[in-house]
Coordinates of C-alpha atoms and ligand atoms in Angstrom, one line a residue:
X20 CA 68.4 19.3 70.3
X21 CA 69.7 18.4 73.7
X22 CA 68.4 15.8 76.4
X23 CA 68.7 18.9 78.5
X24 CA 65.6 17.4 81.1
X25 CA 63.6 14.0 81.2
X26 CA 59.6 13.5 82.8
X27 CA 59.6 11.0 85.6
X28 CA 56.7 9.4 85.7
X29 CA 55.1 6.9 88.5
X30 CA 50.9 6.6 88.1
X31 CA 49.8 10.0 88.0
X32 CA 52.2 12.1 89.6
X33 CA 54.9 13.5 86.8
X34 CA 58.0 15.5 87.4
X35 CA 60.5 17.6 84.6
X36 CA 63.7 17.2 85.8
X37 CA 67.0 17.9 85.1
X38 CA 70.6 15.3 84.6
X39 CA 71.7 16.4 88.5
X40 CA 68.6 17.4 89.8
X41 CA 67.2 16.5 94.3
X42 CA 63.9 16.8 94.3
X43 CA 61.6 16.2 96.9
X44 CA 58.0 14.7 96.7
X45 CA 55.7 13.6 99.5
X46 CA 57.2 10.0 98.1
X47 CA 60.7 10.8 99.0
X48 CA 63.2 12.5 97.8
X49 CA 64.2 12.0 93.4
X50 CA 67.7 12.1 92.7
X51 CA 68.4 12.2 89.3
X52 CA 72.2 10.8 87.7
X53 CA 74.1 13.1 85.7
X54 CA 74.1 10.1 83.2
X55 CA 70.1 9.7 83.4
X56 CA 68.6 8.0 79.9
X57 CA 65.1 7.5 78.7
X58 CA 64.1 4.0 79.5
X59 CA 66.1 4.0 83.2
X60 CA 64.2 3.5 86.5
X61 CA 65.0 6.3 89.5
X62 CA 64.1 4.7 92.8
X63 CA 63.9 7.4 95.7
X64 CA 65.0 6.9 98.9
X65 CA 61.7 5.7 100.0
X66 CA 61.7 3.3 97.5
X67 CA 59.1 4.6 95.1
X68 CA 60.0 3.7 91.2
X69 CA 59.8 6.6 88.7
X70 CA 60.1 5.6 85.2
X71 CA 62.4 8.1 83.4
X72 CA 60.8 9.2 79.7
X73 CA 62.1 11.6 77.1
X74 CA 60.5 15.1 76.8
X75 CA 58.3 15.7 74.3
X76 CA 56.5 18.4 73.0
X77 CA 53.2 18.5 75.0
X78 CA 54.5 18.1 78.4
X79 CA 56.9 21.8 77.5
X80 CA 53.0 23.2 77.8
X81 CA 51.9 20.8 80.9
X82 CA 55.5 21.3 82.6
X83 CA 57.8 24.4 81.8
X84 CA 57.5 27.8 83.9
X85 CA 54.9 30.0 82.6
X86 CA 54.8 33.5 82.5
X87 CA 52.4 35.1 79.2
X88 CA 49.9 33.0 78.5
X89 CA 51.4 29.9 76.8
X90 CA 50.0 29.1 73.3
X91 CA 47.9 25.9 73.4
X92 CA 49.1 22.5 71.5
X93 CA 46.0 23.2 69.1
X94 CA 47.2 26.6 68.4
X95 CA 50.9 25.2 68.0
X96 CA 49.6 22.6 65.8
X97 CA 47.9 25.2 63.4
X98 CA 50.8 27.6 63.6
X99 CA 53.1 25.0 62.4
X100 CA 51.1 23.7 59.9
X101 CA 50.1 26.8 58.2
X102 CA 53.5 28.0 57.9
X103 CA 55.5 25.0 57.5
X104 CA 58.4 25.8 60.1
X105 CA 60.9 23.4 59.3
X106 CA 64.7 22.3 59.9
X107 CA 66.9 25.1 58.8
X108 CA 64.4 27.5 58.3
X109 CA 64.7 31.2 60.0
X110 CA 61.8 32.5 62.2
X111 CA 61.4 35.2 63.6
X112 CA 58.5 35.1 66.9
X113 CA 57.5 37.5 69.4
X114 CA 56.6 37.7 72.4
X115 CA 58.2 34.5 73.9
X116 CA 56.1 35.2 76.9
X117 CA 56.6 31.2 78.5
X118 CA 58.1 30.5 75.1
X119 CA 55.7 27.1 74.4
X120 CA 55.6 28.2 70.2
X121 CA 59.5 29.0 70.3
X122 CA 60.3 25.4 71.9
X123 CA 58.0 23.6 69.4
X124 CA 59.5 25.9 66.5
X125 CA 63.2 25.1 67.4
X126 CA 62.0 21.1 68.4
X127 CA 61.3 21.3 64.3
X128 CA 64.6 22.3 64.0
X129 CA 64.2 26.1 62.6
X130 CA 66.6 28.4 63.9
X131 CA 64.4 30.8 66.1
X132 CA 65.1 34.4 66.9
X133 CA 62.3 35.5 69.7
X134 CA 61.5 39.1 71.1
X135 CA 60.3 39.4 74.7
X136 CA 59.9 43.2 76.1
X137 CA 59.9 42.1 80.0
X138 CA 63.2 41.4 81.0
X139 CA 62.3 38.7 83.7
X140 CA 59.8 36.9 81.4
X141 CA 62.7 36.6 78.7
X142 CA 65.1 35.4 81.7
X143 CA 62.7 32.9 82.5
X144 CA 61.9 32.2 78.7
X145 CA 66.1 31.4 78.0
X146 CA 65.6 28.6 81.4
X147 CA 63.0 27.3 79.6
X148 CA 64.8 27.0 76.4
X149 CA 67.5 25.1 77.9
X150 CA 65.0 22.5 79.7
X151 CA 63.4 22.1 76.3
X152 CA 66.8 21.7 74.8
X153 CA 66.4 24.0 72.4
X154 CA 68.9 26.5 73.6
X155 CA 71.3 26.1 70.8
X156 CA 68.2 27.0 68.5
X157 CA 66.2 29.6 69.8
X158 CA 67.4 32.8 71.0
X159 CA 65.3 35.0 73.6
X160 CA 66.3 38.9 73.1
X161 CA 64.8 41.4 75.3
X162 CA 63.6 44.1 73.5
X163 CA 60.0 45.4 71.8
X164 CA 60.2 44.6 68.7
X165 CA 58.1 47.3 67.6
X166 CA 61.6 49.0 68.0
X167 CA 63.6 46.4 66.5
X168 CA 61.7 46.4 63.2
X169 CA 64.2 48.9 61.0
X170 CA 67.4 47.1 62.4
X171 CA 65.5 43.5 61.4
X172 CA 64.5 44.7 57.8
X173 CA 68.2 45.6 57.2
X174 CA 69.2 41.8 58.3
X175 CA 69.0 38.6 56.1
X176 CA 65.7 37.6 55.7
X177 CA 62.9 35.4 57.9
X178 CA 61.2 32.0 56.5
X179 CA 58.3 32.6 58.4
X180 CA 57.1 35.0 61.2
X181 CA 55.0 34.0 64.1
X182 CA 53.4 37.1 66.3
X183 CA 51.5 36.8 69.8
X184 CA 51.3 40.0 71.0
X185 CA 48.6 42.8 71.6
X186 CA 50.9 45.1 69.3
X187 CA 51.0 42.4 66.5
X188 CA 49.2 45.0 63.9
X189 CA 51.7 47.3 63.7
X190 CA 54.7 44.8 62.9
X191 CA 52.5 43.3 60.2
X192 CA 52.1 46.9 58.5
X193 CA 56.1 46.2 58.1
X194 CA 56.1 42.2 58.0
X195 CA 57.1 42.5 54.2
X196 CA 60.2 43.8 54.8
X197 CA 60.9 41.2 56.9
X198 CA 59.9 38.3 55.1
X199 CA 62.1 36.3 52.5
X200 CA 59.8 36.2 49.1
X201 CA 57.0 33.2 49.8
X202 CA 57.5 33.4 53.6
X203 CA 54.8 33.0 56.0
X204 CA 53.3 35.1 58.8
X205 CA 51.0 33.7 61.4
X206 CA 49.0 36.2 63.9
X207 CA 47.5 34.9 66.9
X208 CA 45.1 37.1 69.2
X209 CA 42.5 36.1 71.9
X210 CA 40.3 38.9 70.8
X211 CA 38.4 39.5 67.3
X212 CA 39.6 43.6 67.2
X213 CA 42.9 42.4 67.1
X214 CA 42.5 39.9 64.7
X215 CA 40.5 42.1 62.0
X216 CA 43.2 44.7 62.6
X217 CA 46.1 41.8 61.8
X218 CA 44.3 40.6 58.5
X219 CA 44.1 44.3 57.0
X220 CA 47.3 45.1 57.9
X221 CA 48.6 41.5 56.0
X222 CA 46.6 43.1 52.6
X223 CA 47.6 46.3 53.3
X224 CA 51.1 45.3 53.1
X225 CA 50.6 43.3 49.8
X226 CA 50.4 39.7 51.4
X227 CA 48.0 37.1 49.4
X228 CA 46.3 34.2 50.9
X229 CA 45.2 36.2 53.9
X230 CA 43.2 33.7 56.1
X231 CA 41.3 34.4 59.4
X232 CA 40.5 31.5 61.6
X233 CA 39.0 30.7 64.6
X234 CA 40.1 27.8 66.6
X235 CA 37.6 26.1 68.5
X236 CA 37.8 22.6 69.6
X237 CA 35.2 19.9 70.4
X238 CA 36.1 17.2 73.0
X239 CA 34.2 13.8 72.4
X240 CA 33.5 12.0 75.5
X241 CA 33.0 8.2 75.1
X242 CA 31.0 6.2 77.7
X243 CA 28.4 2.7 78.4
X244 CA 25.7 4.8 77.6
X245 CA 27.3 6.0 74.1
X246 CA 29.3 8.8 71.9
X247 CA 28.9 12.5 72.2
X248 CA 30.9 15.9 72.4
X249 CA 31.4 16.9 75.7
X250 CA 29.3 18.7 77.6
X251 CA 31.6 20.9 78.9
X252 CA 31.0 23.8 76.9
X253 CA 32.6 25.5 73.5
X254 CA 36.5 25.0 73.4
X255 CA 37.8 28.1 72.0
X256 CA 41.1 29.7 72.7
X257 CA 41.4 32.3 70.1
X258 CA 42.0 33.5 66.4
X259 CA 44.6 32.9 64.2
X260 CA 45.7 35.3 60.8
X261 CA 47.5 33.3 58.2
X262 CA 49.1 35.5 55.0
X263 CA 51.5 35.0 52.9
X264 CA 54.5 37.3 51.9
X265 CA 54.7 39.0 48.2
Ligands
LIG11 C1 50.6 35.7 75.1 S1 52.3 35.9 75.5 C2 53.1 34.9 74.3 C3 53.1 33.4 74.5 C4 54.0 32.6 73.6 N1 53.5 32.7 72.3 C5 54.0 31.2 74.1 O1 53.7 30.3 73.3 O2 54.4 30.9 75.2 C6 52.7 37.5 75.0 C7 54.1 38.0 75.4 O3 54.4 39.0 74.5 C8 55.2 40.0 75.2 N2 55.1 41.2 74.4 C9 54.1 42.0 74.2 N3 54.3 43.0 73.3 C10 55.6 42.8 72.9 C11 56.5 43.4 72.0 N4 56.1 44.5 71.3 N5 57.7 42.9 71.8 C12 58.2 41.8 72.5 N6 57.4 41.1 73.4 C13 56.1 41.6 73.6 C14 54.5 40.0 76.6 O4 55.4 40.5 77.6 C15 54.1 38.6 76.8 O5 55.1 37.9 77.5

């Protein structure tokens, strides 16, 4: 992984920026050196201080260009958890959409091959790869995978195989043949039909452990008057198929 951009930071107002980069804010305008580090102060020339952080993997989700809905850090979290993406390991994701799980996955250090059928989403996608500095690790391909899947099978096997896409059933059907022995397959859809149709495809095709979950999050809000979940309503963002691989 490469420092490839860096948040600058002065109370509330944050900026990803590149080694390089002019950038103009109502408190003048940021230049950033080519030999920018972590830890450096960037003064601009109205004399406001930015503090100069490394990225990390939250602000990809706060900060990068989006395009398909970006997977939330919750989502991430379980995705990463429940299939154990690691350094070295071979994933294989679609769709990259804004590309928030294949910057986390490749962050991990897995070597991450991702499908994106519109061409301008996936050229948007590889920008975003190299501002997360995880171009060396994560290849964007335009293409539907749908159409991909006999060409794939044929290749050396995936570690794991991470899915976020409306046609997500229909690679499962075929996700064995994809999958080393062992290897995991995570599904995520916003909607139940999806989800159903995801988790009888993964038995169909022989998986075991085949685990549905829905991922709802409470918020606690703590104040003078005490400790409570928030008010402000149910927190959920969708549904998540674990299996694993015969
Ligand atoms: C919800 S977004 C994915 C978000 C992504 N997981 C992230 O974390 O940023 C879904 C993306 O899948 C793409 N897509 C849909 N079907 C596809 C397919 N069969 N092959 C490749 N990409 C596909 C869409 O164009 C869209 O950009």
């Amino acid at each position: 992984m490469t420092d490839a951009a860096y948040l600058l930071v002065h109370e509330d107002r944050e900026y990803l920026l590149e080694p390089g980069e002019e950038f103009g804010t109502d408190l003048g305008v940021i230049e950033v050196p080519e030999d920018v580090a972590a830890g450096d102060e960037v003064e601009t020339h109205l004399g406001t201080v930015f503090e100069v952080r490394a990225l990390r993997g939250p602000d990809l989700f706060n900060h990068l260009e989006r395009t398909g809905a970006p997977m939330m850090p919750r989502d991430v979290g379980l995705v990463m958890g429940h299939t154990g993406a690691s350094g070295g390991d071979r994933v294989l994701d679609a769709g990259t959409g804004t590309g928030i799980l294949a910057a986390y996955l490749g962050r991990a250090g897995a070597d991450v091959t991702s499908y994106e059928v519109d061409p301008e989403f996936a050229e948007v996608a590889r920008a975003n790869m190299a501002t997360a500095g995880v171009a060396d690790r994560v290849e964007v391909r335009t293409g539907d995978l749908t159409e991909e899947l006999d060409a794939l099978a044929e290749g050396e096997p995936f570690d794991a195989l991470t899915l976020d896409t409306g046609d997500a059933p229909a690679v499962v059907e075929r996700a064995d043949e994809l999958l080393a022995p062992g290897g995991r397959l995570a599904v995520y859809s916003p909607f139940v039909e999806g989800t159903r149709e995801a988790a009888l495809a993964a038995r169909e095709a022989g998986f075991s452990e085949v685990e549905t979950l829905e991922t709802i999050q409470r918020e606690m809000d703590f104040s003078d008057r005490g400790s409570r979940p928030s008010t402000a309503g149910v927190g959920h963002t969708g549904y998540l198929v674990f299996a694993r691989a015969p």
